[in-house]
Amino acid sequence: MIEQIREKAKELLTSGEVKVVIGYENGGMPETTRPVFITSPDEVERLIWNKHCYANLANFFVRKEVASLGKPAIIAKGCDVKAITVLVQESQIKREEIVILGVTCEGVGEPLLSKCPICDVNTPRDYNFLFGKEIAPKNGINKSADVEEFERKSPEERWEFWEEQFSRCIKCYACRQVCPLCYCEVCIADKNQPQWIETSSHTRGNVHWNLIRAWHLSGRCIDCGECERACPVGIPLSLLNRRLAKSVKERFGYEPGYDQEKAPPFTDFKQEDSQEFIR
Amino acid sequence: MSRIGVFICHCGENIARTVDCARLAEESGKLPGVMVSVDYKYMCSDPGQNMIKRAIAEHKLDGVVVAACSPHMHEPTFRAAVVQSGMNPYLCEMANIREHCSWVHTDRELATEKAIDLVRVMVEKVKRNQELFPIRVPITKRALVIGGGIAGIQAALDIAAGGHEVILVERQPSVGGNMARLSETFPTLDCSQCILTPRMVEVARDPRITLYTYAEVEEVEGFVGNFKVKIRQKAKSVNADICNGCGDCWNKCPMKKIPSEFDAGLGYRTAIYVPFPQAVPNTPVIDREHCLKFLKDKCGVCAKVCTRGAIDYEMQDEIIEAEVGAIVVATGYDLYGIGKEQPNERWKGYGEYNYDTYKDVINGIQFERLLSASGPTQGEVRRPSDGKVPKSVAFIACVGSRDPEKGIEYCSKICCMYVAKHAMLYKHKVHDGQPYIFYMDIRAGGKNYEEFVRRAVEEDGVLYIRGRVSKIYKDGDQLVVVGADTLSDSQVQIRADLVVLATAMVPHKNAYEFAQKIGIACGSEGFYSEAHPKLRPVETMTAGIYLAGACQAPKDIPDAVAQASAAASKVQLLFSSDELEREPIVAKVNEVTCVHCRNCIRVCPYSAIDDKEIRDRHGNLIRMVAEVNEGMCMGCGTCVAACPSKSVQLAGFNDEQVFAEILALGHE
Ligand SMILES: Cc1cc2nc3c(=O)[nH]c(=O)nc-3n(C[C@H](O)[C@H](O)[C@H](O)COP(=O)(O)OP(=O)(O)OC[C@H]3O[C@@H](n4cnc5c(N)ncnc54)[C@H](O)[C@@H]3O)c2cc1C
Ligand code: SF4
Ligand code: SF4
Ligand code: SF4
Ligand code: SF4
């Protein structure tokens, strides 16, 4: 499969159709990979594809340095493509200005990352070229089993849990930097007039930050799990993300990343929207 | 450094009764930045205002807080006062210590504490207020009138007479509305058509009025003085420029059995038709749902007989775009259906009156058509089932109206009058006939109305029976009307040849959707809401959109016409200046931090935000951002809440100000 990808990358670069191919290369240590930006057809041999290609490369589209290289092609798993779809929806990129080299994926990581068993986009939903054998989407998966499990705890227990988790946050903002959908150039966390989020590493400010981050991604997060993977102190951010995703799905019947024509729920009003919370 | 003045009003006893104003003044005076703090019996009075003006000069104030009633009441008063001392009006704010405090609390101690909090909050806000200047927007001096009933016609004529262009949109093939269907009108019994048709003709003839019939308003965007509207001109299939209304086509059309909407189903029309002989314009339209050419690609007779070649089967709907400065909504009313099918769940219909099954149970409009010289019976009262002249007719008032069980609580206002009229006109036509009226009580408030009803009873021998009808059933070729007579406390049974139901006046089926489309409010029944029930009866809450006629509430013709003229005069008033001053409480995008996620663009309920390209000086596109159109922004703040990067701010209510207010509350 990697041979075909390299071949296609070469072809695209040679013809000038794209100026850069964003993909993965060997990470230098066993079982690691890192993003690579191939701009010359001679370098395509550096591209690899394996179980350790975790990164969601869609993150790089909105980076100025990458954008300045010219039209990109990107190697994307099903989950990564969902991020691309949201970026298109939110007018951060134009679909026709990128080339998606979709790869079918049985899951990454050993053991599999938590998002993989509940993935229904093993074959990406959008691509220009597809590599690998198509995998039919799994039926009847419960995407919020871990949330339901967690919700069996009492509110006090849950609060205690999160307070403990957030108290360890060091506000490195790695979760934000790695998220393909956190593309604001000046984040609310950086605003100081007024200051929305306390910057000191006090639990109160940490809670502010973590809740605002999750909230800003509700109805948008496509569960690539990159934030959780990046967090140096191991806060289970995906659990929080999935909790919000569950609500959005229940209330608005919406899952981000599946349909770029659909209006995101928080910026769309419908007469029939559930309004039981207005009393 | 801030130099704030705090002015505390007693509002007579209204505030002083519950709030210790002297203490409030004292405490407010201690707040950082407050230079002067005084209380006074009536701040809004001349001496009160002068106190503020003097203090501004004396203490060189750069901000004013008036702690008094709701800003709804007196913000304009105090802002005008500070302007006289050379201060920008937006540096003056009100702390509402009446509605938000004295009126809703009883404990003087706690209320005073709360008042101190409210003042502190406002002082902190005012410190961060900035001078704002009104926004000026030009006014398009052209009006759109929606609905060509008598109300719409009157409004259009009046606005045009004032020298302005008018676009009149009517969805039927002719103007005239319900009034065109009436026979004679209470309380004078003049012929409806005779007084209406000259106006219909005038509307078509006036060069300042552009008339679109068989057309509907599709979309309204923009704001007062600057609306952009889209009108769908439905394909008439007849070229109105060529057609001279000779009638050859509709005389030859083979589809002769289509129930006529205009005759409320009592008469028939053809597939190519004008709804009634005096229709304006007098050019026909093809009803494509019934035309053989469209149904089966057969026939084509009308095109063959039209000597002028006016028939055009290929004609398409057309979208007309127009800019207007004001809109008058005059879409009129409908009648409560008494059969099974109802447009909503609340309305139950009148199964017990068997309207669905008995041909001789009809509604008021149908009876109007039977009375009308241009109606299906040429004005002879003949019942629908067998064409017999009915010798006794039972009229039933309040069918649907004032009957919460059937879904409507309100009174339709006009039925008492037209029921009397119907009985009277019937008697004039069928001298040996007997009219009965079942009624709840007679509401004849209006000039010469009571006299009219009396005449029905005294001169025309109409029998009024006070009570509701519980059942109508058939016996032979007659109908038996079973009801209560609450005056004699007995059951009555009347044998009638014809039963006429005075059904409730209701909004159009799609009134709610239409209100949404054009951006006005409607009440739970679907009648459009005026801005204030007493003081602003012809305006809507949306600036620049006015109401006329029965779309607002049940109305008779004089009321509809009066309101139409009132709406027209409001439009003229708006058009009397070239520019409109708008409050500068509008949103603004910080182009440096905006990332063009388009959240704000999607959420803005007024479509006031657009994409903007930022280009370098060679014209290369660098990036996109959002931009607020100041003329359209209503200052709702929705975009501010939706922006993830906090790149939109509302002037006068920016995050800093709001934060300062919240922090001031948490103080202590
Ligand atoms: C049986 C009966 C008898 C009556 N007798 C009398 C009487 O004797 N004296 C009296 O004073 N009053 C009488 N009335 C009341 C009278 O009919 C109304 O007061 C009057 O017709 C109201 O006029 P209007 O222009 O507000 O509404 P309408 O006459 O209903 O006109 C509204 C117009 O708007 C059009 N329209 C609706 N929606 C749209 C849209 N979305 N786009 C474009 N056009 C639209 C409609 O097609 C219609 O032409 C009677 C009413 C009834 C039911
Ligand atoms: S919030 Fe985390 S899981 Fe969601 S899109 Fe961003 S990085 Fe991926
Ligand atoms: S990555 Fe983890 S530690 Fe860093 S800011 Fe996010 S939650 Fe906090
Ligand atoms: S405040 Fe924002 S959302 Fe509201 S009208 Fe103005 S631009 Fe639109
Ligand atoms: S919501 Fe904020 S960031 Fe997004 S387009 Fe509007 S102003 Fe820009």
mmCIF file with all atom_site columns, N, CA, C and O and ligand atoms in Angstrom, chain B residues 147 149-151 169-172 177-178 182 185-186 330-333 364 368 414 418 421 508 514 549-550 555-558, ligand 1:
data_model
loop_
_atom_site.group_PDB
_atom_site.id
_atom_site.type_symbol
_atom_site.label_atom_id
_atom_site.label_alt_id
_atom_site.label_comp_id
_atom_site.label_asym_id
_atom_site.label_entity_id
_atom_site.label_seq_id
_atom_site.pdbx_PDB_ins_code
_atom_site.Cartn_x
_atom_site.Cartn_y
_atom_site.Cartn_z
_atom_site.occupancy
_atom_site.B_iso_or_equiv
_atom_site.pdbx_formal_charge
_atom_site.auth_seq_id
_atom_site.auth_comp_id
_atom_site.auth_asym_id
_atom_site.auth_atom_id
_atom_site.pdbx_PDB_model_num
ATOM   1   N N   . GLY B 1 147 ? -50.472 42.049 0.329  1.00 0.00 ? 147 GLY B N   1
ATOM   2   C CA  . GLY B 1 147 ? -51.906 41.749 0.461  1.00 0.00 ? 147 GLY B CA  1
ATOM   3   C C   . GLY B 1 147 ? -52.727 42.856 -0.179 1.00 0.00 ? 147 GLY B C   1
ATOM   4   O O   . GLY B 1 147 ? -52.601 44.015 0.184  1.00 0.00 ? 147 GLY B O   1
ATOM   5   N N   . GLY B 1 149 ? -56.135 43.214 -0.236 1.00 0.00 ? 149 GLY B N   1
ATOM   6   C CA  . GLY B 1 149 ? -57.525 43.384 0.206  1.00 0.00 ? 149 GLY B CA  1
ATOM   7   C C   . GLY B 1 149 ? -57.772 44.871 0.380  1.00 0.00 ? 149 GLY B C   1
ATOM   8   O O   . GLY B 1 149 ? -56.930 45.701 0.006  1.00 0.00 ? 149 GLY B O   1
ATOM   9   N N   . ILE B 1 150 ? -58.901 45.220 0.994  1.00 0.00 ? 150 ILE B N   1
ATOM   10  C CA  . ILE B 1 150 ? -59.201 46.638 1.124  1.00 0.00 ? 150 ILE B CA  1
ATOM   11  C C   . ILE B 1 150 ? -58.131 47.354 1.938  1.00 0.00 ? 150 ILE B C   1
ATOM   12  O O   . ILE B 1 150 ? -57.756 48.495 1.630  1.00 0.00 ? 150 ILE B O   1
ATOM   13  N N   . ALA B 1 151 ? -57.594 46.685 2.943  1.00 0.00 ? 151 ALA B N   1
ATOM   14  C CA  . ALA B 1 151 ? -56.576 47.332 3.769  1.00 0.00 ? 151 ALA B CA  1
ATOM   15  C C   . ALA B 1 151 ? -55.318 47.626 2.950  1.00 0.00 ? 151 ALA B C   1
ATOM   16  O O   . ALA B 1 151 ? -54.791 48.743 2.974  1.00 0.00 ? 151 ALA B O   1
ATOM   17  N N   . VAL B 1 169 ? -48.242 43.579 -3.570 1.00 0.00 ? 169 VAL B N   1
ATOM   18  C CA  . VAL B 1 169 ? -48.163 42.161 -3.923 1.00 0.00 ? 169 VAL B CA  1
ATOM   19  C C   . VAL B 1 169 ? -49.403 41.432 -3.429 1.00 0.00 ? 169 VAL B C   1
ATOM   20  O O   . VAL B 1 169 ? -49.724 41.467 -2.242 1.00 0.00 ? 169 VAL B O   1
ATOM   21  N N   . GLU B 1 170 ? -50.103 40.789 -4.332 1.00 0.00 ? 170 GLU B N   1
ATOM   22  C CA  . GLU B 1 170 ? -51.316 40.047 -3.986 1.00 0.00 ? 170 GLU B CA  1
ATOM   23  C C   . GLU B 1 170 ? -51.165 38.629 -4.504 1.00 0.00 ? 170 GLU B C   1
ATOM   24  O O   . GLU B 1 170 ? -50.737 38.414 -5.639 1.00 0.00 ? 170 GLU B O   1
ATOM   25  N N   . ARG B 1 171 ? -51.505 37.647 -3.664 1.00 0.00 ? 171 ARG B N   1
ATOM   26  C CA  . ARG B 1 171 ? -51.221 36.286 -4.136 1.00 0.00 ? 171 ARG B CA  1
ATOM   27  C C   . ARG B 1 171 ? -52.319 35.710 -5.025 1.00 0.00 ? 171 ARG B C   1
ATOM   28  O O   . ARG B 1 171 ? -52.083 34.779 -5.771 1.00 0.00 ? 171 ARG B O   1
ATOM   29  N N   . GLN B 1 172 ? -53.514 36.264 -4.941 1.00 0.00 ? 172 GLN B N   1
ATOM   30  C CA  . GLN B 1 172 ? -54.582 35.812 -5.839 1.00 0.00 ? 172 GLN B CA  1
ATOM   31  C C   . GLN B 1 172 ? -54.410 36.483 -7.212 1.00 0.00 ? 172 GLN B C   1
ATOM   32  O O   . GLN B 1 172 ? -53.679 37.455 -7.337 1.00 0.00 ? 172 GLN B O   1
ATOM   33  N N   . GLY B 1 177 ? -59.474 41.070 -2.277 1.00 0.00 ? 177 GLY B N   1
ATOM   34  C CA  . GLY B 1 177 ? -59.565 40.346 -1.015 1.00 0.00 ? 177 GLY B CA  1
ATOM   35  C C   . GLY B 1 177 ? -60.976 39.907 -0.694 1.00 0.00 ? 177 GLY B C   1
ATOM   36  O O   . GLY B 1 177 ? -61.803 39.701 -1.594 1.00 0.00 ? 177 GLY B O   1
ATOM   37  N N   . ASN B 1 178 ? -61.251 39.775 0.577  1.00 0.00 ? 178 ASN B N   1
ATOM   38  C CA  . ASN B 1 178 ? -62.564 39.279 0.997  1.00 0.00 ? 178 ASN B CA  1
ATOM   39  C C   . ASN B 1 178 ? -63.679 40.278 0.736  1.00 0.00 ? 178 ASN B C   1
ATOM   40  O O   . ASN B 1 178 ? -64.827 39.895 0.532  1.00 0.00 ? 178 ASN B O   1
ATOM   41  N N   . LEU B 1 182 ? -68.135 40.186 -0.777 1.00 0.00 ? 182 LEU B N   1
ATOM   42  C CA  . LEU B 1 182 ? -69.307 40.543 0.022  1.00 0.00 ? 182 LEU B CA  1
ATOM   43  C C   . LEU B 1 182 ? -70.403 41.120 -0.866 1.00 0.00 ? 182 LEU B C   1
ATOM   44  O O   . LEU B 1 182 ? -70.132 41.720 -1.913 1.00 0.00 ? 182 LEU B O   1
ATOM   45  N N   . THR B 1 185 ? -72.782 45.869 2.555  1.00 0.00 ? 185 THR B N   1
ATOM   46  C CA  . THR B 1 185 ? -72.017 45.959 3.791  1.00 0.00 ? 185 THR B CA  1
ATOM   47  C C   . THR B 1 185 ? -72.766 46.712 4.884  1.00 0.00 ? 185 THR B C   1
ATOM   48  O O   . THR B 1 185 ? -73.443 47.712 4.614  1.00 0.00 ? 185 THR B O   1
ATOM   49  N N   . PHE B 1 186 ? -72.666 46.151 6.088  1.00 0.00 ? 186 PHE B N   1
ATOM   50  C CA  . PHE B 1 186 ? -73.254 46.846 7.242  1.00 0.00 ? 186 PHE B CA  1
ATOM   51  C C   . PHE B 1 186 ? -72.446 48.083 7.517  1.00 0.00 ? 186 PHE B C   1
ATOM   52  O O   . PHE B 1 186 ? -71.280 48.135 7.149  1.00 0.00 ? 186 PHE B O   1
ATOM   53  N N   . ALA B 1 330 ? -50.660 43.400 5.041  1.00 0.00 ? 330 ALA B N   1
ATOM   54  C CA  . ALA B 1 330 ? -52.132 43.491 5.015  1.00 0.00 ? 330 ALA B CA  1
ATOM   55  C C   . ALA B 1 330 ? -52.685 42.211 4.425  1.00 0.00 ? 330 ALA B C   1
ATOM   56  O O   . ALA B 1 330 ? -53.417 42.221 3.446  1.00 0.00 ? 330 ALA B O   1
ATOM   57  N N   . THR B 1 331 ? -52.309 41.101 5.037  1.00 0.00 ? 331 THR B N   1
ATOM   58  C CA  . THR B 1 331 ? -52.634 39.804 4.441  1.00 0.00 ? 331 THR B CA  1
ATOM   59  C C   . THR B 1 331 ? -53.997 39.255 4.841  1.00 0.00 ? 331 THR B C   1
ATOM   60  O O   . THR B 1 331 ? -54.379 38.184 4.389  1.00 0.00 ? 331 THR B O   1
ATOM   61  N N   . GLY B 1 332 ? -54.713 39.978 5.670  1.00 0.00 ? 332 GLY B N   1
ATOM   62  C CA  . GLY B 1 332 ? -56.108 39.624 5.910  1.00 0.00 ? 332 GLY B CA  1
ATOM   63  C C   . GLY B 1 332 ? -56.329 38.353 6.703  1.00 0.00 ? 332 GLY B C   1
ATOM   64  O O   . GLY B 1 332 ? -55.483 37.935 7.494  1.00 0.00 ? 332 GLY B O   1
ATOM   65  N N   . TYR B 1 333 ? -57.457 37.720 6.443  1.00 0.00 ? 333 TYR B N   1
ATOM   66  C CA  . TYR B 1 333 ? -57.916 36.630 7.296  1.00 0.00 ? 333 TYR B CA  1
ATOM   67  C C   . TYR B 1 333 ? -58.471 35.474 6.486  1.00 0.00 ? 333 TYR B C   1
ATOM   68  O O   . TYR B 1 333 ? -58.608 35.543 5.270  1.00 0.00 ? 333 TYR B O   1
ATOM   69  N N   . GLY B 1 364 ? -70.678 31.993 6.307  1.00 0.00 ? 364 GLY B N   1
ATOM   70  C CA  . GLY B 1 364 ? -71.096 33.362 6.021  1.00 0.00 ? 364 GLY B CA  1
ATOM   71  C C   . GLY B 1 364 ? -70.670 33.859 4.650  1.00 0.00 ? 364 GLY B C   1
ATOM   72  O O   . GLY B 1 364 ? -71.432 34.516 3.939  1.00 0.00 ? 364 GLY B O   1
ATOM   73  N N   . GLU B 1 368 ? -72.825 35.221 1.565  1.00 0.00 ? 368 GLU B N   1
ATOM   74  C CA  . GLU B 1 368 ? -72.567 36.480 0.848  1.00 0.00 ? 368 GLU B CA  1
ATOM   75  C C   . GLU B 1 368 ? -72.617 36.243 -0.653 1.00 0.00 ? 368 GLU B C   1
ATOM   76  O O   . GLU B 1 368 ? -73.155 37.042 -1.405 1.00 0.00 ? 368 GLU B O   1
ATOM   77  N N   . ILE B 1 414 ? -66.937 40.827 14.122 1.00 0.00 ? 414 ILE B N   1
ATOM   78  C CA  . ILE B 1 414 ? -67.795 41.301 13.039 1.00 0.00 ? 414 ILE B CA  1
ATOM   79  C C   . ILE B 1 414 ? -69.042 40.457 12.843 1.00 0.00 ? 414 ILE B C   1
ATOM   80  O O   . ILE B 1 414 ? -69.984 40.874 12.182 1.00 0.00 ? 414 ILE B O   1
ATOM   81  N N   . TYR B 1 418 ? -72.641 41.030 10.815 1.00 0.00 ? 418 TYR B N   1
ATOM   82  C CA  . TYR B 1 418 ? -73.001 40.492 9.494  1.00 0.00 ? 418 TYR B CA  1
ATOM   83  C C   . TYR B 1 418 ? -74.124 39.472 9.580  1.00 0.00 ? 418 TYR B C   1
ATOM   84  O O   . TYR B 1 418 ? -74.853 39.278 8.612  1.00 0.00 ? 418 TYR B O   1
ATOM   85  N N   . LYS B 1 421 ? -77.025 41.527 9.309  1.00 0.00 ? 421 LYS B N   1
ATOM   86  C CA  . LYS B 1 421 ? -77.107 41.953 7.907  1.00 0.00 ? 421 LYS B CA  1
ATOM   87  C C   . LYS B 1 421 ? -77.658 40.820 7.045  1.00 0.00 ? 421 LYS B C   1
ATOM   88  O O   . LYS B 1 421 ? -78.556 41.032 6.217  1.00 0.00 ? 421 LYS B O   1
ATOM   89  N N   . HIS B 1 508 ? -54.531 33.302 8.358  1.00 0.00 ? 508 HIS B N   1
ATOM   90  C CA  . HIS B 1 508 ? -54.262 32.329 7.305  1.00 0.00 ? 508 HIS B CA  1
ATOM   91  C C   . HIS B 1 508 ? -53.507 31.140 7.870  1.00 0.00 ? 508 HIS B C   1
ATOM   92  O O   . HIS B 1 508 ? -52.766 31.256 8.824  1.00 0.00 ? 508 HIS B O   1
ATOM   93  N N   . PHE B 1 514 ? -45.288 32.724 7.608  1.00 0.00 ? 514 PHE B N   1
ATOM   94  C CA  . PHE B 1 514 ? -45.094 33.978 6.883  1.00 0.00 ? 514 PHE B CA  1
ATOM   95  C C   . PHE B 1 514 ? -44.488 35.041 7.810  1.00 0.00 ? 514 PHE B C   1
ATOM   96  O O   . PHE B 1 514 ? -43.591 35.784 7.415  1.00 0.00 ? 514 PHE B O   1
ATOM   97  N N   . GLY B 1 549 ? -55.292 46.051 8.682  1.00 0.00 ? 549 GLY B N   1
ATOM   98  C CA  . GLY B 1 549 ? -56.420 45.169 8.390  1.00 0.00 ? 549 GLY B CA  1
ATOM   99  C C   . GLY B 1 549 ? -56.501 43.948 9.281  1.00 0.00 ? 549 GLY B C   1
ATOM   100 O O   . GLY B 1 549 ? -55.929 43.884 10.373 1.00 0.00 ? 549 GLY B O   1
ATOM   101 N N   . ALA B 1 550 ? -57.209 42.956 8.763  1.00 0.00 ? 550 ALA B N   1
ATOM   102 C CA  . ALA B 1 550 ? -57.597 41.812 9.573  1.00 0.00 ? 550 ALA B CA  1
ATOM   103 C C   . ALA B 1 550 ? -56.452 40.841 9.847  1.00 0.00 ? 550 ALA B C   1
ATOM   104 O O   . ALA B 1 550 ? -56.648 39.858 10.555 1.00 0.00 ? 550 ALA B O   1
ATOM   105 N N   . LYS B 1 555 ? -61.484 42.314 12.145 1.00 0.00 ? 555 LYS B N   1
ATOM   106 C CA  . LYS B 1 555 ? -61.831 43.728 11.913 1.00 0.00 ? 555 LYS B CA  1
ATOM   107 C C   . LYS B 1 555 ? -62.883 43.814 10.836 1.00 0.00 ? 555 LYS B C   1
ATOM   108 O O   . LYS B 1 555 ? -62.906 42.997 9.928  1.00 0.00 ? 555 LYS B O   1
ATOM   109 N N   . ASP B 1 556 ? -63.710 44.852 10.919 1.00 0.00 ? 556 ASP B N   1
ATOM   110 C CA  . ASP B 1 556 ? -64.597 45.114 9.797  1.00 0.00 ? 556 ASP B CA  1
ATOM   111 C C   . ASP B 1 556 ? -63.928 46.099 8.860  1.00 0.00 ? 556 ASP B C   1
ATOM   112 O O   . ASP B 1 556 ? -62.784 46.511 9.078  1.00 0.00 ? 556 ASP B O   1
ATOM   113 N N   . ILE B 1 557 ? -64.638 46.478 7.811  1.00 0.00 ? 557 ILE B N   1
ATOM   114 C CA  . ILE B 1 557 ? -64.008 47.298 6.784  1.00 0.00 ? 557 ILE B CA  1
ATOM   115 C C   . ILE B 1 557 ? -63.588 48.675 7.326  1.00 0.00 ? 557 ILE B C   1
ATOM   116 O O   . ILE B 1 557 ? -62.444 49.085 7.100  1.00 0.00 ? 557 ILE B O   1
ATOM   117 N N   . PRO B 1 558 ? -64.483 49.391 8.034  1.00 0.00 ? 558 PRO B N   1
ATOM   118 C CA  . PRO B 1 558 ? -64.037 50.722 8.505  1.00 0.00 ? 558 PRO B CA  1
ATOM   119 C C   . PRO B 1 558 ? -62.772 50.654 9.353  1.00 0.00 ? 558 PRO B C   1
ATOM   120 O O   . PRO B 1 558 ? -61.869 51.487 9.188  1.00 0.00 ? 558 PRO B O   1
HETATM 121 C C1  . LIG C 2 .   ? -69.257 36.758 5.983  1.00 0.00 ? 1   LIG C C1  1
HETATM 122 C C2  . LIG C 2 .   ? -68.575 38.072 6.171  1.00 0.00 ? 1   LIG C C2  1
HETATM 123 C C3  . LIG C 2 .   ? -69.296 39.247 5.995  1.00 0.00 ? 1   LIG C C3  1
HETATM 124 C C4  . LIG C 2 .   ? -68.703 40.477 6.202  1.00 0.00 ? 1   LIG C C4  1
HETATM 125 N N1  . LIG C 2 .   ? -69.450 41.601 6.062  1.00 0.00 ? 1   LIG C N1  1
HETATM 126 C C5  . LIG C 2 .   ? -68.888 42.801 6.333  1.00 0.00 ? 1   LIG C C5  1
HETATM 127 C C6  . LIG C 2 .   ? -69.674 43.982 6.239  1.00 0.00 ? 1   LIG C C6  1
HETATM 128 O O1  . LIG C 2 .   ? -70.825 43.935 5.879  1.00 0.00 ? 1   LIG C O1  1
HETATM 129 N N2  . LIG C 2 .   ? -69.085 45.157 6.590  1.00 0.00 ? 1   LIG C N2  1
HETATM 130 C C7  . LIG C 2 .   ? -67.793 45.228 6.992  1.00 0.00 ? 1   LIG C C7  1
HETATM 131 O O2  . LIG C 2 .   ? -67.343 46.317 7.323  1.00 0.00 ? 1   LIG C O2  1
HETATM 132 N N3  . LIG C 2 .   ? -67.027 44.121 7.063  1.00 0.00 ? 1   LIG C N3  1
HETATM 133 C C8  . LIG C 2 .   ? -67.566 42.911 6.737  1.00 0.00 ? 1   LIG C C8  1
HETATM 134 N N4  . LIG C 2 .   ? -66.772 41.785 6.799  1.00 0.00 ? 1   LIG C N4  1
HETATM 135 C C9  . LIG C 2 .   ? -65.369 41.930 7.161  1.00 0.00 ? 1   LIG C C9  1
HETATM 136 C C10 . LIG C 2 .   ? -64.459 42.233 5.949  1.00 0.00 ? 1   LIG C C10 1
HETATM 137 O O3  . LIG C 2 .   ? -64.453 41.130 5.087  1.00 0.00 ? 1   LIG C O3  1
HETATM 138 C C11 . LIG C 2 .   ? -63.063 42.515 6.407  1.00 0.00 ? 1   LIG C C11 1
HETATM 139 O O4  . LIG C 2 .   ? -63.072 43.538 7.361  1.00 0.00 ? 1   LIG C O4  1
HETATM 140 C C12 . LIG C 2 .   ? -62.141 42.988 5.302  1.00 0.00 ? 1   LIG C C12 1
HETATM 141 O O5  . LIG C 2 .   ? -62.244 42.173 4.178  1.00 0.00 ? 1   LIG C O5  1
HETATM 142 C C13 . LIG C 2 .   ? -60.711 43.010 5.792  1.00 0.00 ? 1   LIG C C13 1
HETATM 143 O O6  . LIG C 2 .   ? -59.879 43.410 4.774  1.00 0.00 ? 1   LIG C O6  1
HETATM 144 P P1  . LIG C 2 .   ? -58.339 43.049 4.729  1.00 0.00 ? 1   LIG C P1  1
HETATM 145 O O7  . LIG C 2 .   ? -57.783 43.778 3.564  1.00 0.00 ? 1   LIG C O7  1
HETATM 146 O O8  . LIG C 2 .   ? -57.738 43.280 6.026  1.00 0.00 ? 1   LIG C O8  1
HETATM 147 O O9  . LIG C 2 .   ? -58.262 41.477 4.487  1.00 0.00 ? 1   LIG C O9  1
HETATM 148 P P2  . LIG C 2 .   ? -58.679 40.571 3.243  1.00 0.00 ? 1   LIG C P2  1
HETATM 149 O O10 . LIG C 2 .   ? -59.908 41.064 2.632  1.00 0.00 ? 1   LIG C O10 1
HETATM 150 O O11 . LIG C 2 .   ? -58.647 39.193 3.734  1.00 0.00 ? 1   LIG C O11 1
HETATM 151 O O12 . LIG C 2 .   ? -57.514 40.798 2.198  1.00 0.00 ? 1   LIG C O12 1
HETATM 152 C C14 . LIG C 2 .   ? -56.244 40.246 2.358  1.00 0.00 ? 1   LIG C C14 1
HETATM 153 C C15 . LIG C 2 .   ? -55.613 40.054 1.003  1.00 0.00 ? 1   LIG C C15 1
HETATM 154 O O13 . LIG C 2 .   ? -54.265 39.649 1.173  1.00 0.00 ? 1   LIG C O13 1
HETATM 155 C C16 . LIG C 2 .   ? -53.991 38.575 0.290  1.00 0.00 ? 1   LIG C C16 1
HETATM 156 N N5  . LIG C 2 .   ? -52.910 37.795 0.883  1.00 0.00 ? 1   LIG C N5  1
HETATM 157 C C17 . LIG C 2 .   ? -52.954 36.984 1.964  1.00 0.00 ? 1   LIG C C17 1
HETATM 158 N N6  . LIG C 2 .   ? -51.745 36.466 2.234  1.00 0.00 ? 1   LIG C N6  1
HETATM 159 C C18 . LIG C 2 .   ? -50.913 36.951 1.294  1.00 0.00 ? 1   LIG C C18 1
HETATM 160 C C19 . LIG C 2 .   ? -49.533 36.793 1.041  1.00 0.00 ? 1   LIG C C19 1
HETATM 161 N N7  . LIG C 2 .   ? -48.778 36.006 1.814  1.00 0.00 ? 1   LIG C N7  1
HETATM 162 N N8  . LIG C 2 .   ? -48.988 37.430 -0.011 1.00 0.00 ? 1   LIG C N8  1
HETATM 163 C C20 . LIG C 2 .   ? -49.749 38.227 -0.789 1.00 0.00 ? 1   LIG C C20 1
HETATM 164 N N9  . LIG C 2 .   ? -51.060 38.418 -0.588 1.00 0.00 ? 1   LIG C N9  1
HETATM 165 C C21 . LIG C 2 .   ? -51.635 37.788 0.439  1.00 0.00 ? 1   LIG C C21 1
HETATM 166 C C22 . LIG C 2 .   ? -55.274 37.826 0.193  1.00 0.00 ? 1   LIG C C22 1
HETATM 167 O O14 . LIG C 2 .   ? -55.333 37.066 -0.995 1.00 0.00 ? 1   LIG C O14 1
HETATM 168 C C23 . LIG C 2 .   ? -56.291 38.968 0.201  1.00 0.00 ? 1   LIG C C23 1
HETATM 169 O O15 . LIG C 2 .   ? -56.517 39.455 -1.102 1.00 0.00 ? 1   LIG C O15 1
HETATM 170 C C24 . LIG C 2 .   ? -67.363 40.546 6.584  1.00 0.00 ? 1   LIG C C24 1
HETATM 171 C C25 . LIG C 2 .   ? -66.632 39.374 6.748  1.00 0.00 ? 1   LIG C C25 1
HETATM 172 C C26 . LIG C 2 .   ? -67.242 38.144 6.556  1.00 0.00 ? 1   LIG C C26 1
HETATM 173 C C27 . LIG C 2 .   ? -66.455 36.893 6.769  1.00 0.00 ? 1   LIG C C27 1
#
